[in-house]
């Protein structure tokens, strides 16, 4: 079991004195036994303050949030009838925000800022009070029109409001007359984005949020803008093999696919970054940066794609021989294996898997089944192994597809153990344990020891692991 404690006036914590459930020490309960679980509350400080309207009246019953800028901890509470709040938080540096406009989710950050980047960092120490007061910014409105190239209104255009630093504020759409209106915005500088079918443009006539002009909203005033849809053009990409110069079949530009050449239509004028790739990983992908598009014109570009090697195989249940879907495979050169955050190549319903975008080299395959009942493995010549040195060596060559030995999945087991100081015998906490011994050190962490020095490596095939 994992145990959580929720003090009425402080942040929750997990056994033993852990911030997050992922870090909690597990408690084992056996039949007929009583387990005593004692803990101690972590030290806290207090964030307190008073919020007032621009006229000086208390800001009653609004929700206040404090976020730790380094650890991600947060705490929240509501102001009372005098606009005062009081939050018990762990020691750290916090930004404090609240939502002063009824019916709006827009936040104001103390003192008087529109997003967290500009907010003051309040240092909270254990058993001490830190004061963070604020006055609500005045409120104005922002409205405008979106027109096409001929000056006619365009309806159902998505309109997104951002702070000057690019933080999301609110969203709306143009009506039948091309008009949008944001009736309540805190006074300050904003950027405005427009979503038209499959692309965005930003006020005034920009293709990126960073380049957009800022719009100033003033308290008690209505700011109006007009945006005209950018003219559009096309890009025709011709792809050829970088070695042979022959046309490349079945490649894609963004989400448009074809053979020999691909045309992407409806791009607004200006510079675009385009992503060119093949569906089956037979060529290395390439990004075309800064392709200039002219209104009413077609830009021609030829791209040389570097051929890649591909390894293909099938995945089956070792006991039944039936194909297994959702089994992910990675190819590693010697002593370079690591546990990945994500896997690009996984088996289909027929157990088929293609591992692509490889260079000419010798590889070994590491298998990570998504079904936890199956164990990880290195692919051996005839079944799984836990030792990279015993894995089958697959020689890959660019421009070619090579077949690896069939992947035979066995059921998963675990390795558990304890790490102690060799001299004193004391347990070692937070030691990293891995079955992937990438040179010159251990690969990405697979398990971490707890306060008693214990660890468990899970989802391993039933083999000998180094």
PDB file of N, CA, C and O in Angstrom, residues 53-105:
ATOM      1  N   UNK A  53      -9.892  45.290  -4.678  1.00  0.00           N
ATOM      2  CA  UNK A  53     -10.273  45.812  -5.978  1.00  0.00           C
ATOM      3  C   UNK A  53      -9.568  47.140  -6.202  1.00  0.00           C
ATOM      4  O   UNK A  53      -8.964  47.712  -5.289  1.00  0.00           O
ATOM      5  N   UNK A  54      -9.650  47.639  -7.445  1.00  0.00           N
ATOM      6  CA  UNK A  54      -9.015  48.922  -7.764  1.00  0.00           C
ATOM      7  C   UNK A  54      -9.591  50.059  -6.927  1.00  0.00           C
ATOM      8  O   UNK A  54      -8.924  51.068  -6.665  1.00  0.00           O
ATOM      9  N   UNK A  55     -10.848  49.906  -6.435  1.00  0.00           N
ATOM     10  CA  UNK A  55     -11.487  50.937  -5.619  1.00  0.00           C
ATOM     11  C   UNK A  55     -11.147  50.794  -4.141  1.00  0.00           C
ATOM     12  O   UNK A  55     -11.592  51.599  -3.314  1.00  0.00           O
ATOM     13  N   UNK A  56     -10.391  49.712  -3.802  1.00  0.00           N
ATOM     14  CA  UNK A  56      -9.978  49.529  -2.413  1.00  0.00           C
ATOM     15  C   UNK A  56     -10.841  48.578  -1.616  1.00  0.00           C
ATOM     16  O   UNK A  56     -10.571  48.323  -0.436  1.00  0.00           O
ATOM     17  N   UNK A  57     -11.914  48.043  -2.233  1.00  0.00           N
ATOM     18  CA  UNK A  57     -12.781  47.096  -1.522  1.00  0.00           C
ATOM     19  C   UNK A  57     -12.105  45.727  -1.449  1.00  0.00           C
ATOM     20  O   UNK A  57     -11.324  45.360  -2.332  1.00  0.00           O
ATOM     21  N   UNK A  58     -12.379  44.928  -0.412  1.00  0.00           N
ATOM     22  CA  UNK A  58     -11.786  43.584  -0.333  1.00  0.00           C
ATOM     23  C   UNK A  58     -12.300  42.693  -1.457  1.00  0.00           C
ATOM     24  O   UNK A  58     -13.480  42.756  -1.832  1.00  0.00           O
ATOM     25  N   UNK A  59     -11.429  41.854  -2.004  1.00  0.00           N
ATOM     26  CA  UNK A  59     -11.803  40.898  -3.051  1.00  0.00           C
ATOM     27  C   UNK A  59     -12.237  39.612  -2.358  1.00  0.00           C
ATOM     28  O   UNK A  59     -11.419  38.795  -1.936  1.00  0.00           O
ATOM     29  N   UNK A  60     -13.546  39.437  -2.229  1.00  0.00           N
ATOM     30  CA  UNK A  60     -14.092  38.356  -1.413  1.00  0.00           C
ATOM     31  C   UNK A  60     -14.188  37.043  -2.193  1.00  0.00           C
ATOM     32  O   UNK A  60     -14.552  37.031  -3.368  1.00  0.00           O
ATOM     33  N   UNK A  61     -13.881  35.940  -1.503  1.00  0.00           N
ATOM     34  CA  UNK A  61     -14.190  34.587  -1.933  1.00  0.00           C
ATOM     35  C   UNK A  61     -13.680  34.251  -3.340  1.00  0.00           C
ATOM     36  O   UNK A  61     -14.387  33.651  -4.154  1.00  0.00           O
ATOM     37  N   UNK A  62     -12.459  34.669  -3.639  1.00  0.00           N
ATOM     38  CA  UNK A  62     -11.815  34.252  -4.887  1.00  0.00           C
ATOM     39  C   UNK A  62     -10.723  33.242  -4.551  1.00  0.00           C
ATOM     40  O   UNK A  62     -10.134  33.265  -3.462  1.00  0.00           O
ATOM     41  N   UNK A  63     -10.470  32.360  -5.487  1.00  0.00           N
ATOM     42  CA  UNK A  63      -9.504  31.283  -5.262  1.00  0.00           C
ATOM     43  C   UNK A  63      -8.088  31.780  -5.542  1.00  0.00           C
ATOM     44  O   UNK A  63      -7.839  32.436  -6.563  1.00  0.00           O
ATOM     45  N   UNK A  64      -7.175  31.468  -4.632  1.00  0.00           N
ATOM     46  CA  UNK A  64      -5.773  31.883  -4.728  1.00  0.00           C
ATOM     47  C   UNK A  64      -4.913  30.626  -4.848  1.00  0.00           C
ATOM     48  O   UNK A  64      -5.107  29.656  -4.109  1.00  0.00           O
ATOM     49  N   UNK A  65      -3.950  30.646  -5.768  1.00  0.00           N
ATOM     50  CA  UNK A  65      -3.074  29.494  -5.991  1.00  0.00           C
ATOM     51  C   UNK A  65      -1.620  29.914  -5.823  1.00  0.00           C
ATOM     52  O   UNK A  65      -1.203  30.956  -6.343  1.00  0.00           O
ATOM     53  N   UNK A  66      -0.849  29.094  -5.115  1.00  0.00           N
ATOM     54  CA  UNK A  66       0.595  29.311  -4.969  1.00  0.00           C
ATOM     55  C   UNK A  66       1.308  28.116  -5.588  1.00  0.00           C
ATOM     56  O   UNK A  66       1.008  26.967  -5.245  1.00  0.00           O
ATOM     57  N   UNK A  67       2.250  28.381  -6.507  1.00  0.00           N
ATOM     58  CA  UNK A  67       2.982  27.320  -7.192  1.00  0.00           C
ATOM     59  C   UNK A  67       4.473  27.468  -6.941  1.00  0.00           C
ATOM     60  O   UNK A  67       5.036  28.551  -7.141  1.00  0.00           O
ATOM     61  N   UNK A  68       5.095  26.372  -6.514  1.00  0.00           N
ATOM     62  CA  UNK A  68       6.546  26.347  -6.309  1.00  0.00           C
ATOM     63  C   UNK A  68       7.223  26.349  -7.677  1.00  0.00           C
ATOM     64  O   UNK A  68       6.987  25.461  -8.494  1.00  0.00           O
ATOM     65  N   UNK A  69       8.066  27.322  -7.936  1.00  0.00           N
ATOM     66  CA  UNK A  69       8.667  27.472  -9.263  1.00  0.00           C
ATOM     67  C   UNK A  69       9.737  26.440  -9.553  1.00  0.00           C
ATOM     68  O   UNK A  69      10.121  26.268 -10.709  1.00  0.00           O
ATOM     69  N   UNK A  70      10.229  25.743  -8.527  1.00  0.00           N
ATOM     70  CA  UNK A  70      11.315  24.784  -8.741  1.00  0.00           C
ATOM     71  C   UNK A  70      10.842  23.345  -8.649  1.00  0.00           C
ATOM     72  O   UNK A  70      11.284  22.496  -9.420  1.00  0.00           O
ATOM     73  N   UNK A  71       9.944  23.036  -7.725  1.00  0.00           N
ATOM     74  CA  UNK A  71       9.549  21.641  -7.502  1.00  0.00           C
ATOM     75  C   UNK A  71       8.167  21.302  -8.050  1.00  0.00           C
ATOM     76  O   UNK A  71       7.789  20.143  -8.103  1.00  0.00           O
ATOM     77  N   UNK A  72       7.391  22.306  -8.416  1.00  0.00           N
ATOM     78  CA  UNK A  72       6.060  22.027  -8.944  1.00  0.00           C
ATOM     79  C   UNK A  72       4.981  21.874  -7.883  1.00  0.00           C
ATOM     80  O   UNK A  72       3.825  21.625  -8.215  1.00  0.00           O
ATOM     81  N   UNK A  73       5.324  21.975  -6.585  1.00  0.00           N
ATOM     82  CA  UNK A  73       4.303  21.909  -5.539  1.00  0.00           C
ATOM     83  C   UNK A  73       3.316  23.060  -5.708  1.00  0.00           C
ATOM     84  O   UNK A  73       3.667  24.136  -6.198  1.00  0.00           O
ATOM     85  N   UNK A  74       2.081  22.839  -5.293  1.00  0.00           N
ATOM     86  CA  UNK A  74       1.114  23.927  -5.321  1.00  0.00           C
ATOM     87  C   UNK A  74       0.155  23.800  -4.147  1.00  0.00           C
ATOM     88  O   UNK A  74      -0.043  22.716  -3.590  1.00  0.00           O
ATOM     89  N   UNK A  75      -0.451  24.907  -3.795  1.00  0.00           N
ATOM     90  CA  UNK A  75      -1.440  24.938  -2.731  1.00  0.00           C
ATOM     91  C   UNK A  75      -2.465  26.001  -3.086  1.00  0.00           C
ATOM     92  O   UNK A  75      -2.150  26.961  -3.799  1.00  0.00           O
ATOM     93  N   UNK A  76      -3.684  25.836  -2.600  1.00  0.00           N
ATOM     94  CA  UNK A  76      -4.717  26.797  -2.934  1.00  0.00           C
ATOM     95  C   UNK A  76      -5.670  27.033  -1.787  1.00  0.00           C
ATOM     96  O   UNK A  76      -5.801  26.200  -0.873  1.00  0.00           O
ATOM     97  N   UNK A  77      -6.346  28.166  -1.835  1.00  0.00           N
ATOM     98  CA  UNK A  77      -7.345  28.508  -0.830  1.00  0.00           C
ATOM     99  C   UNK A  77      -8.158  29.697  -1.292  1.00  0.00           C
ATOM    100  O   UNK A  77      -7.890  30.283  -2.356  1.00  0.00           O
ATOM    101  N   UNK A  78      -9.149  30.077  -0.503  1.00  0.00           N
ATOM    102  CA  UNK A  78     -10.083  31.130  -0.885  1.00  0.00           C
ATOM    103  C   UNK A  78      -9.967  32.319   0.069  1.00  0.00           C
ATOM    104  O   UNK A  78      -9.782  32.138   1.282  1.00  0.00           O
ATOM    105  N   UNK A  79     -10.091  33.523  -0.492  1.00  0.00           N
ATOM    106  CA  UNK A  79     -10.071  34.712   0.360  1.00  0.00           C
ATOM    107  C   UNK A  79     -11.354  34.776   1.194  1.00  0.00           C
ATOM    108  O   UNK A  79     -12.413  34.265   0.797  1.00  0.00           O
ATOM    109  N   UNK A  80     -11.264  35.444   2.355  1.00  0.00           N
ATOM    110  CA  UNK A  80     -12.438  35.587   3.211  1.00  0.00           C
ATOM    111  C   UNK A  80     -13.168  36.891   2.886  1.00  0.00           C
ATOM    112  O   UNK A  80     -12.890  37.537   1.862  1.00  0.00           O
ATOM    113  N   UNK A  81     -14.079  37.302   3.767  1.00  0.00           N
ATOM    114  CA  UNK A  81     -14.889  38.502   3.512  1.00  0.00           C
ATOM    115  C   UNK A  81     -14.050  39.774   3.524  1.00  0.00           C
ATOM    116  O   UNK A  81     -14.498  40.826   3.041  1.00  0.00           O
ATOM    117  N   UNK A  82     -12.838  39.710   4.060  1.00  0.00           N
ATOM    118  CA  UNK A  82     -11.931  40.862   4.050  1.00  0.00           C
ATOM    119  C   UNK A  82     -10.877  40.759   2.954  1.00  0.00           C
ATOM    120  O   UNK A  82      -9.955  41.580   2.912  1.00  0.00           O
ATOM    121  N   UNK A  83     -11.045  39.773   2.077  1.00  0.00           N
ATOM    122  CA  UNK A  83     -10.099  39.598   0.979  1.00  0.00           C
ATOM    123  C   UNK A  83      -8.778  38.977   1.401  1.00  0.00           C
ATOM    124  O   UNK A  83      -7.802  39.006   0.639  1.00  0.00           O
ATOM    125  N   UNK A  84      -8.730  38.396   2.608  1.00  0.00           N
ATOM    126  CA  UNK A  84      -7.485  37.824   3.099  1.00  0.00           C
ATOM    127  C   UNK A  84      -7.435  36.321   2.806  1.00  0.00           C
ATOM    128  O   UNK A  84      -8.465  35.638   2.839  1.00  0.00           O
ATOM    129  N   UNK A  85      -6.219  35.830   2.564  1.00  0.00           N
ATOM    130  CA  UNK A  85      -6.003  34.396   2.357  1.00  0.00           C
ATOM    131  C   UNK A  85      -4.805  33.967   3.193  1.00  0.00           C
ATOM    132  O   UNK A  85      -3.972  34.786   3.610  1.00  0.00           O
ATOM    133  N   UNK A  86      -4.713  32.649   3.422  1.00  0.00           N
ATOM    134  CA  UNK A  86      -3.626  32.112   4.233  1.00  0.00           C
ATOM    135  C   UNK A  86      -3.364  30.674   3.768  1.00  0.00           C
ATOM    136  O   UNK A  86      -4.239  29.815   3.885  1.00  0.00           O
ATOM    137  N   UNK A  87      -2.171  30.437   3.227  1.00  0.00           N
ATOM    138  CA  UNK A  87      -1.822  29.132   2.662  1.00  0.00           C
ATOM    139  C   UNK A  87      -0.610  28.564   3.378  1.00  0.00           C
ATOM    140  O   UNK A  87       0.430  29.226   3.476  1.00  0.00           O
ATOM    141  N   UNK A  88      -0.733  27.331   3.878  1.00  0.00           N
ATOM    142  CA  UNK A  88       0.399  26.615   4.465  1.00  0.00           C
ATOM    143  C   UNK A  88       1.104  25.843   3.347  1.00  0.00           C
ATOM    144  O   UNK A  88       0.489  24.988   2.694  1.00  0.00           O
ATOM    145  N   UNK A  89       2.376  26.136   3.126  1.00  0.00           N
ATOM    146  CA  UNK A  89       3.118  25.532   2.011  1.00  0.00           C
ATOM    147  C   UNK A  89       4.492  25.065   2.493  1.00  0.00           C
ATOM    148  O   UNK A  89       4.994  25.526   3.531  1.00  0.00           O
ATOM    149  N   UNK A  90       5.078  24.160   1.732  1.00  0.00           N
ATOM    150  CA  UNK A  90       6.442  23.742   2.025  1.00  0.00           C
ATOM    151  C   UNK A  90       7.406  24.892   1.712  1.00  0.00           C
ATOM    152  O   UNK A  90       7.121  25.729   0.845  1.00  0.00           O
ATOM    153  N   UNK A  91       8.547  24.943   2.368  1.00  0.00           N
ATOM    154  CA  UNK A  91       9.527  25.984   2.048  1.00  0.00           C
ATOM    155  C   UNK A  91       9.906  25.947   0.568  1.00  0.00           C
ATOM    156  O   UNK A  91      10.032  24.881  -0.028  1.00  0.00           O
ATOM    157  N   UNK A  92      10.058  27.131  -0.031  1.00  0.00           N
ATOM    158  CA  UNK A  92      10.413  27.214  -1.442  1.00  0.00           C
ATOM    159  C   UNK A  92      10.135  28.599  -1.987  1.00  0.00           C
ATOM    160  O   UNK A  92       9.796  29.530  -1.248  1.00  0.00           O
ATOM    161  N   UNK A  93      10.268  28.729  -3.314  1.00  0.00           N
ATOM    162  CA  UNK A  93      10.010  30.004  -3.992  1.00  0.00           C
ATOM    163  C   UNK A  93       8.715  29.855  -4.791  1.00  0.00           C
ATOM    164  O   UNK A  93       8.595  28.962  -5.627  1.00  0.00           O
ATOM    165  N   UNK A  94       7.764  30.750  -4.549  1.00  0.00           N
ATOM    166  CA  UNK A  94       6.420  30.600  -5.090  1.00  0.00           C
ATOM    167  C   UNK A  94       6.011  31.811  -5.932  1.00  0.00           C
ATOM    168  O   UNK A  94       6.427  32.943  -5.671  1.00  0.00           O
ATOM    169  N   UNK A  95       5.171  31.513  -6.956  1.00  0.00           N
ATOM    170  CA  UNK A  95       4.402  32.561  -7.619  1.00  0.00           C
ATOM    171  C   UNK A  95       2.963  32.399  -7.146  1.00  0.00           C
ATOM    172  O   UNK A  95       2.472  31.282  -6.954  1.00  0.00           O
ATOM    173  N   UNK A  96       2.286  33.539  -6.952  1.00  0.00           N
ATOM    174  CA  UNK A  96       0.926  33.532  -6.408  1.00  0.00           C
ATOM    175  C   UNK A  96      -0.008  34.169  -7.428  1.00  0.00           C
ATOM    176  O   UNK A  96       0.280  35.243  -7.962  1.00  0.00           O
ATOM    177  N   UNK A  97      -1.127  33.482  -7.708  1.00  0.00           N
ATOM    178  CA  UNK A  97      -2.081  34.003  -8.692  1.00  0.00           C
ATOM    179  C   UNK A  97      -3.503  33.843  -8.175  1.00  0.00           C
ATOM    180  O   UNK A  97      -3.771  33.072  -7.254  1.00  0.00           O
ATOM    181  N   UNK A  98      -4.437  34.592  -8.796  1.00  0.00           N
ATOM    182  CA  UNK A  98      -5.858  34.502  -8.452  1.00  0.00           C
ATOM    183  C   UNK A  98      -6.666  34.884  -9.684  1.00  0.00           C
ATOM    184  O   UNK A  98      -6.137  35.411 -10.670  1.00  0.00           O
ATOM    185  N   UNK A  99      -7.963  34.588  -9.646  1.00  0.00           N
ATOM    186  CA  UNK A  99      -8.856  34.859 -10.772  1.00  0.00           C
ATOM    187  C   UNK A  99      -9.869  35.927 -10.354  1.00  0.00           C
ATOM    188  O   UNK A  99     -10.897  35.622  -9.759  1.00  0.00           O
ATOM    189  N   UNK A 100      -9.587  37.187 -10.687  1.00  0.00           N
ATOM    190  CA  UNK A 100     -10.397  38.283 -10.126  1.00  0.00           C
ATOM    191  C   UNK A 100     -11.686  38.584 -10.872  1.00  0.00           C
ATOM    192  O   UNK A 100     -12.552  39.282 -10.335  1.00  0.00           O
ATOM    193  N   UNK A 101     -11.848  38.094 -12.127  1.00  0.00           N
ATOM    194  CA  UNK A 101     -13.015  38.458 -12.927  1.00  0.00           C
ATOM    195  C   UNK A 101     -14.061  37.351 -12.827  1.00  0.00           C
ATOM    196  O   UNK A 101     -13.800  36.216 -13.233  1.00  0.00           O
ATOM    197  N   UNK A 102     -15.250  37.626 -12.297  1.00  0.00           N
ATOM    198  CA  UNK A 102     -16.301  36.600 -12.222  1.00  0.00           C
ATOM    199  C   UNK A 102     -16.627  36.036 -13.602  1.00  0.00           C
ATOM    200  O   UNK A 102     -16.780  36.787 -14.572  1.00  0.00           O
ATOM    201  N   UNK A 103     -16.694  34.709 -13.697  1.00  0.00           N
ATOM    202  CA  UNK A 103     -17.018  34.058 -14.957  1.00  0.00           C
ATOM    203  C   UNK A 103     -15.852  33.930 -15.911  1.00  0.00           C
ATOM    204  O   UNK A 103     -16.013  33.423 -17.025  1.00  0.00           O
ATOM    205  N   UNK A 104     -14.658  34.391 -15.508  1.00  0.00           N
ATOM    206  CA  UNK A 104     -13.478  34.304 -16.368  1.00  0.00           C
ATOM    207  C   UNK A 104     -12.398  33.494 -15.658  1.00  0.00           C
ATOM    208  O   UNK A 104     -12.248  33.553 -14.434  1.00  0.00           O
ATOM    209  N   UNK A 105     -11.640  32.726 -16.450  1.00  0.00           N
ATOM    210  CA  UNK A 105     -10.544  31.937 -15.885  1.00  0.00           C
ATOM    211  C   UNK A 105      -9.204  32.674 -15.962  1.00  0.00           C
ATOM    212  O   UNK A 105      -8.172  32.107 -15.613  1.00  0.00           O
TER     213      UNK A 105
END
